[in-house]
Amino acid sequence: MDDDRVTRRPVGAAEIRRANRGWWDTDADAYQAEHGTFLGEVDFVWCPEGLREADARLLGDVTGRRVLELGAGAAAAARWLAAEGARPVALDLSAGMLRHAAEAADRTGVRVPLVQADALALPFADAAFEVVCTAFGAIPFVDDSAAAMREVARVLRPGGRWVFSVTHPMRWIFLDDPGEGGLTAVHSYFDRSPYVEQDAHGVATYVEQHRTLGDRVRELVGAGFRLLDLVEPEWPAGHEGIWGQWSPLRGRLFPGTAIFVAEKPAT
């Protein structure tokens, strides 16, 4: 992409919503073609490092529990949760991604409710779920992630668990380069300007947000959560795959993913 099509600049909430909905609608087919095999059709993969919920059990026992998957994409994780005995709902902003979710349900026979909605305005009653989760969905793409945390807290029952994975904040120091070019620090960790891809007219077509580790902790605490764990998956031996800026070269040197495990206090 031309250098003038990539920038870091302030972007309004409406432009962000249009850009990201349009991006994922347009990119859904290519995304699934490139990453669908890695993600599986009835599987819960937390990150490009390949950590699976079947092994990590970050959500705890989900049997019989109402679970909301935010930014569900093709909803492979929600289908895995259903197979584990949970009662999941898969939510995404993109109709294109939810189309893939519906097609995968037809192929696998594992069906979960699909909802098209914005993570900043969840169309559910208070305390409707016992678990909310997302693997790289919603949180990095909304302009006010603190408000998204408050929405999650609203729809969670007391004692409920909220687990989400995002690009590790320290990765924002570097270029999105899986090779040696991605080993040199070029950006300030403290620059929270959004990463923006834009068209020839300067209109945003993709927007992703950066928050520091401290920002994320303050967002959680501000929404009333208690942080239980921060998981930084190591790059596993023998994993030679490349996913965007994730690669064995970088993964063996510094973390690529941060997974926040939090709970809404029971009282």
Short mmCIF file of C-alpha atoms in Angstrom, two decimals:
data_model
loop_
_atom_site.label_atom_id
_atom_site.label_comp_id
_atom_site.label_asym_id
_atom_site.label_seq_id
_atom_site.Cartn_x
_atom_site.Cartn_y
_atom_site.Cartn_z
CA MET A 1 0.00 0.00 0.00
CA ASP A 2 1.26 3.51 -0.83
CA ASP A 3 2.79 5.34 2.12
CA ASP A 4 0.23 8.15 1.84
CA ARG A 5 -2.55 5.57 2.24
CA VAL A 6 -1.26 4.58 5.71
CA THR A 7 -1.12 7.08 8.55
CA ARG A 8 -1.76 7.59 12.24
CA ARG A 9 -4.31 10.32 12.87
CA PRO A 10 -7.44 11.11 14.89
CA VAL A 11 -10.60 9.57 13.46
CA GLY A 12 -14.21 10.23 14.48
CA ALA A 13 -16.46 7.47 15.78
CA ALA A 14 -18.76 7.46 12.74
CA GLU A 15 -15.85 7.23 10.29
CA ILE A 16 -14.34 4.40 12.33
CA ARG A 17 -17.59 2.44 12.29
CA ARG A 18 -18.07 2.89 8.54
CA ALA A 19 -14.45 2.01 7.79
CA ASN A 20 -14.29 -1.16 9.84
CA ARG A 21 -17.71 -2.47 8.87
CA GLY A 22 -16.85 -1.86 5.22
CA TRP A 23 -13.39 -3.40 5.60
CA TRP A 24 -14.59 -6.64 7.18
CA ASP A 25 -17.53 -6.93 4.78
CA THR A 26 -15.16 -6.55 1.82
CA ASP A 27 -12.31 -8.62 3.27
CA ALA A 28 -14.37 -11.48 4.73
CA ASP A 29 -13.81 -13.90 1.84
CA ALA A 30 -10.07 -13.24 1.65
CA TYR A 31 -9.69 -13.43 5.43
CA GLN A 32 -11.40 -16.80 5.63
CA ALA A 33 -9.45 -18.12 2.65
CA GLU A 34 -6.17 -17.14 4.31
CA HIS A 35 -6.88 -17.94 7.97
CA GLY A 36 -9.88 -20.25 8.02
CA THR A 37 -7.86 -23.46 8.14
CA PHE A 38 -5.78 -22.21 11.09
CA LEU A 39 -8.87 -21.03 12.99
CA GLY A 40 -10.88 -24.16 12.23
CA GLU A 41 -14.65 -24.42 11.95
CA VAL A 42 -15.45 -25.66 15.45
CA ASP A 43 -12.46 -24.46 17.46
CA PHE A 44 -11.46 -21.63 19.79
CA VAL A 45 -8.04 -20.21 18.93
CA TRP A 46 -7.05 -17.23 21.04
CA CYS A 47 -4.18 -15.89 18.93
CA PRO A 48 -1.73 -16.43 16.06
CA GLU A 49 0.55 -18.24 18.51
CA GLY A 50 -2.04 -21.01 18.40
CA LEU A 51 -3.18 -21.07 22.04
CA ARG A 52 -6.50 -22.91 22.18
CA GLU A 53 -9.21 -22.61 24.78
CA ALA A 54 -9.35 -26.41 24.87
CA ASP A 55 -5.89 -26.27 26.48
CA ALA A 56 -5.88 -22.91 28.27
CA ARG A 57 -9.40 -23.03 29.80
CA LEU A 58 -9.35 -19.30 30.44
CA LEU A 59 -13.15 -19.19 30.47
CA GLY A 60 -13.53 -21.87 33.13
CA ASP A 61 -16.26 -24.47 32.91
CA VAL A 62 -18.72 -23.25 30.28
CA THR A 63 -21.20 -26.11 30.54
CA GLY A 64 -24.72 -24.70 30.55
CA ARG A 65 -23.47 -21.12 30.66
CA ARG A 66 -24.75 -18.25 28.54
CA VAL A 67 -21.74 -16.96 26.61
CA LEU A 68 -21.43 -13.92 24.35
CA GLU A 69 -18.67 -13.90 21.75
CA LEU A 70 -17.93 -10.32 20.66
CA GLY A 71 -16.42 -9.70 17.24
CA ALA A 72 -17.11 -13.33 16.47
CA GLY A 73 -16.22 -13.23 12.79
CA ALA A 74 -17.11 -16.63 11.33
CA ALA A 75 -18.03 -17.79 14.88
CA ALA A 76 -15.74 -20.84 15.06
CA ALA A 77 -15.21 -20.14 18.76
CA ALA A 78 -18.94 -19.85 19.45
CA ARG A 79 -19.52 -23.19 17.71
CA TRP A 80 -16.76 -24.77 19.83
CA LEU A 81 -18.43 -23.37 22.94
CA ALA A 82 -21.73 -24.89 21.85
CA ALA A 83 -20.02 -28.25 21.38
CA GLU A 84 -18.68 -27.90 24.94
CA GLY A 85 -22.20 -27.56 26.28
CA ALA A 86 -22.38 -23.76 26.54
CA ARG A 87 -25.25 -21.62 25.28
CA PRO A 88 -23.38 -19.10 23.10
CA VAL A 89 -24.41 -16.10 21.04
CA ALA A 90 -22.07 -14.81 18.32
CA LEU A 91 -22.08 -11.05 17.64
CA ASP A 92 -20.25 -9.15 14.93
CA LEU A 93 -20.53 -5.78 13.20
CA SER A 94 -19.86 -7.26 9.76
CA ALA A 95 -22.58 -8.93 7.69
CA GLY A 96 -19.82 -10.41 5.52
CA MET A 97 -18.25 -12.24 8.44
CA LEU A 98 -21.63 -13.41 9.73
CA ARG A 99 -22.37 -14.81 6.27
CA HIS A 100 -19.34 -17.04 6.70
CA ALA A 101 -20.61 -17.98 10.16
CA ALA A 102 -23.94 -19.08 8.67
CA GLU A 103 -22.20 -21.06 5.92
CA ALA A 104 -19.96 -22.79 8.46
CA ALA A 105 -23.03 -23.71 10.53
CA ASP A 106 -24.49 -25.41 7.45
CA ARG A 107 -21.26 -27.35 6.87
CA THR A 108 -20.72 -28.43 10.48
CA GLY A 109 -24.29 -28.75 11.72
CA VAL A 110 -23.32 -26.70 14.79
CA ARG A 111 -25.63 -23.70 14.96
CA VAL A 112 -25.50 -20.71 17.28
CA PRO A 113 -27.55 -17.50 17.26
CA LEU A 114 -25.90 -14.80 15.12
CA VAL A 115 -26.38 -11.12 15.91
CA GLN A 116 -25.20 -8.14 13.87
CA ALA A 117 -24.56 -5.26 16.25
CA ASP A 118 -22.03 -2.74 17.56
CA ALA A 119 -19.98 -3.64 20.64
CA LEU A 120 -20.66 -0.15 21.99
CA ALA A 121 -24.43 -0.77 22.03
CA LEU A 122 -25.02 -4.42 22.86
CA PRO A 123 -28.67 -5.37 22.18
CA PHE A 124 -29.03 -7.47 25.33
CA ALA A 125 -30.58 -7.04 28.74
CA ASP A 126 -28.51 -6.36 31.85
CA ALA A 127 -26.90 -9.49 33.33
CA ALA A 128 -27.86 -11.62 30.32
CA PHE A 129 -24.60 -13.62 30.18
CA GLU A 130 -22.26 -15.50 32.48
CA VAL A 131 -19.23 -15.23 30.17
CA VAL A 132 -18.19 -12.71 27.51
CA CYS A 133 -15.15 -13.33 25.33
CA THR A 134 -13.43 -12.29 22.14
CA ALA A 135 -10.28 -13.29 20.31
CA PHE A 136 -9.05 -10.10 18.63
CA GLY A 137 -12.61 -8.89 18.04
CA ALA A 138 -14.26 -5.53 18.71
CA ILE A 139 -11.94 -4.08 21.37
CA PRO A 140 -9.08 -2.97 19.05
CA PHE A 141 -11.49 -1.44 16.58
CA VAL A 142 -13.85 0.77 18.58
CA ASP A 143 -12.98 4.39 19.34
CA ASP A 144 -14.02 4.14 23.01
CA SER A 145 -12.89 0.78 24.33
CA ALA A 146 -13.54 1.92 27.91
CA ALA A 147 -17.21 2.27 26.97
CA ALA A 148 -17.12 -1.20 25.42
CA MET A 149 -15.82 -2.56 28.74
CA ARG A 150 -18.74 -0.91 30.52
CA GLU A 151 -21.17 -2.50 28.05
CA VAL A 152 -19.61 -5.91 28.72
CA ALA A 153 -19.95 -5.30 32.47
CA ARG A 154 -23.60 -4.36 31.98
CA VAL A 155 -24.55 -7.58 30.17
CA LEU A 156 -22.52 -9.81 32.53
CA ARG A 157 -24.04 -11.35 35.62
CA PRO A 158 -22.23 -10.80 38.94
CA GLY A 159 -19.43 -13.35 39.16
CA GLY A 160 -19.22 -13.49 35.36
CA ARG A 161 -15.96 -13.70 33.43
CA TRP A 162 -14.68 -11.38 30.67
CA VAL A 163 -11.72 -12.60 28.60
CA PHE A 164 -10.32 -10.86 25.53
CA SER A 165 -7.18 -11.07 23.43
CA VAL A 166 -5.57 -8.18 21.54
CA THR A 167 -2.30 -7.44 19.82
CA HIS A 168 0.26 -7.03 22.60
CA PRO A 169 0.58 -3.27 23.16
CA MET A 170 4.37 -3.33 22.86
CA ARG A 171 3.97 -4.47 19.23
CA TRP A 172 2.86 -0.93 18.38
CA ILE A 173 6.45 0.19 18.80
CA PHE A 174 7.39 -1.74 15.66
CA LEU A 175 6.36 -1.86 12.01
CA ASP A 176 3.93 -4.57 10.89
CA ASP A 177 6.76 -6.57 9.37
CA PRO A 178 7.28 -10.27 10.19
CA GLY A 179 10.93 -10.06 9.10
CA GLU A 180 13.99 -8.23 10.34
CA GLY A 181 12.40 -4.88 9.48
CA GLY A 182 9.96 -5.55 12.28
CA LEU A 183 12.69 -5.75 14.93
CA THR A 184 13.52 -2.04 15.07
CA ALA A 185 11.52 0.31 17.30
CA VAL A 186 10.10 3.19 15.25
CA HIS A 187 7.02 4.43 17.16
CA SER A 188 6.49 5.70 20.68
CA TYR A 189 4.68 3.21 22.89
CA PHE A 190 2.82 6.19 24.34
CA ASP A 191 1.48 7.46 20.99
CA ARG A 192 -2.15 6.38 21.04
CA SER A 193 -2.98 7.77 17.60
CA PRO A 194 -5.03 5.21 15.65
CA TYR A 195 -3.46 3.27 12.80
CA VAL A 196 -5.40 4.28 9.69
CA GLU A 197 -5.52 2.98 6.14
CA GLN A 198 -7.32 5.39 3.81
CA ASP A 199 -8.36 5.75 0.19
CA ALA A 200 -7.11 8.27 -2.35
CA HIS A 201 -9.52 10.86 -0.94
CA GLY A 202 -8.23 10.52 2.61
CA VAL A 203 -11.30 8.61 3.83
CA ALA A 204 -10.49 5.88 6.34
CA THR A 205 -10.98 2.31 5.10
CA TYR A 206 -9.49 0.52 8.14
CA VAL A 207 -8.83 1.79 11.67
CA GLU A 208 -7.20 0.05 14.60
CA GLN A 209 -6.64 1.47 18.07
CA HIS A 210 -3.63 1.33 20.39
CA ARG A 211 -3.84 1.32 24.17
CA THR A 212 -1.00 0.65 26.61
CA LEU A 213 -1.11 -2.19 29.13
CA GLY A 214 -1.86 0.39 31.81
CA ASP A 215 -4.73 1.78 29.73
CA ARG A 216 -6.30 -1.66 29.48
CA VAL A 217 -6.02 -2.26 33.21
CA ARG A 218 -7.60 1.13 33.95
CA GLU A 219 -10.42 0.42 31.48
CA LEU A 220 -11.17 -2.86 33.22
CA VAL A 221 -11.01 -1.41 36.71
CA GLY A 222 -13.07 1.60 35.65
CA ALA A 223 -15.80 -0.73 34.40
CA GLY A 224 -15.85 -2.53 37.72
CA PHE A 225 -13.84 -5.62 36.79
CA ARG A 226 -11.19 -7.42 38.78
CA LEU A 227 -8.17 -8.49 36.73
CA LEU A 228 -7.38 -12.15 37.33
CA ASP A 229 -4.58 -12.77 34.85
CA LEU A 230 -2.66 -11.34 31.91
CA VAL A 231 -1.55 -14.12 29.58
CA GLU A 232 1.28 -13.48 27.11
CA PRO A 233 1.49 -16.65 24.98
CA GLU A 234 4.99 -17.71 23.98
CA TRP A 235 5.72 -18.71 20.42
CA PRO A 236 5.59 -22.52 20.39
CA ALA A 237 8.44 -24.63 19.09
CA GLY A 238 7.73 -26.00 15.64
CA HIS A 239 5.19 -23.30 14.74
CA GLU A 240 6.54 -21.82 11.51
CA GLY A 241 3.43 -20.07 10.29
CA ILE A 242 3.25 -16.35 9.54
CA TRP A 243 0.09 -14.32 10.19
CA GLY A 244 0.54 -10.69 9.19
CA GLN A 245 3.23 -9.32 11.51
CA TRP A 246 3.29 -12.49 13.66
CA SER A 247 6.19 -14.77 12.80
CA PRO A 248 8.62 -17.22 14.43
CA LEU A 249 11.38 -14.59 14.22
CA ARG A 250 9.50 -11.97 16.21
CA GLY A 251 7.54 -14.38 18.34
CA ARG A 252 10.65 -15.89 19.85
CA LEU A 253 11.90 -12.45 20.93
CA PHE A 254 8.86 -10.60 22.31
CA PRO A 255 5.14 -11.21 22.85
CA GLY A 256 2.61 -10.72 20.08
CA THR A 257 -0.60 -11.22 22.03
CA ALA A 258 -2.01 -10.12 25.39
CA ILE A 259 -5.00 -11.99 26.83
CA PHE A 260 -6.80 -10.26 29.70
CA VAL A 261 -8.78 -12.45 32.09
CA ALA A 262 -11.17 -10.53 34.33
CA GLU A 263 -14.30 -11.08 36.37
CA LYS A 264 -17.24 -9.01 37.49
CA PRO A 265 -17.31 -9.24 41.29
CA ALA A 266 -20.12 -11.35 42.69
CA THR A 267 -21.13 -8.59 45.11
#
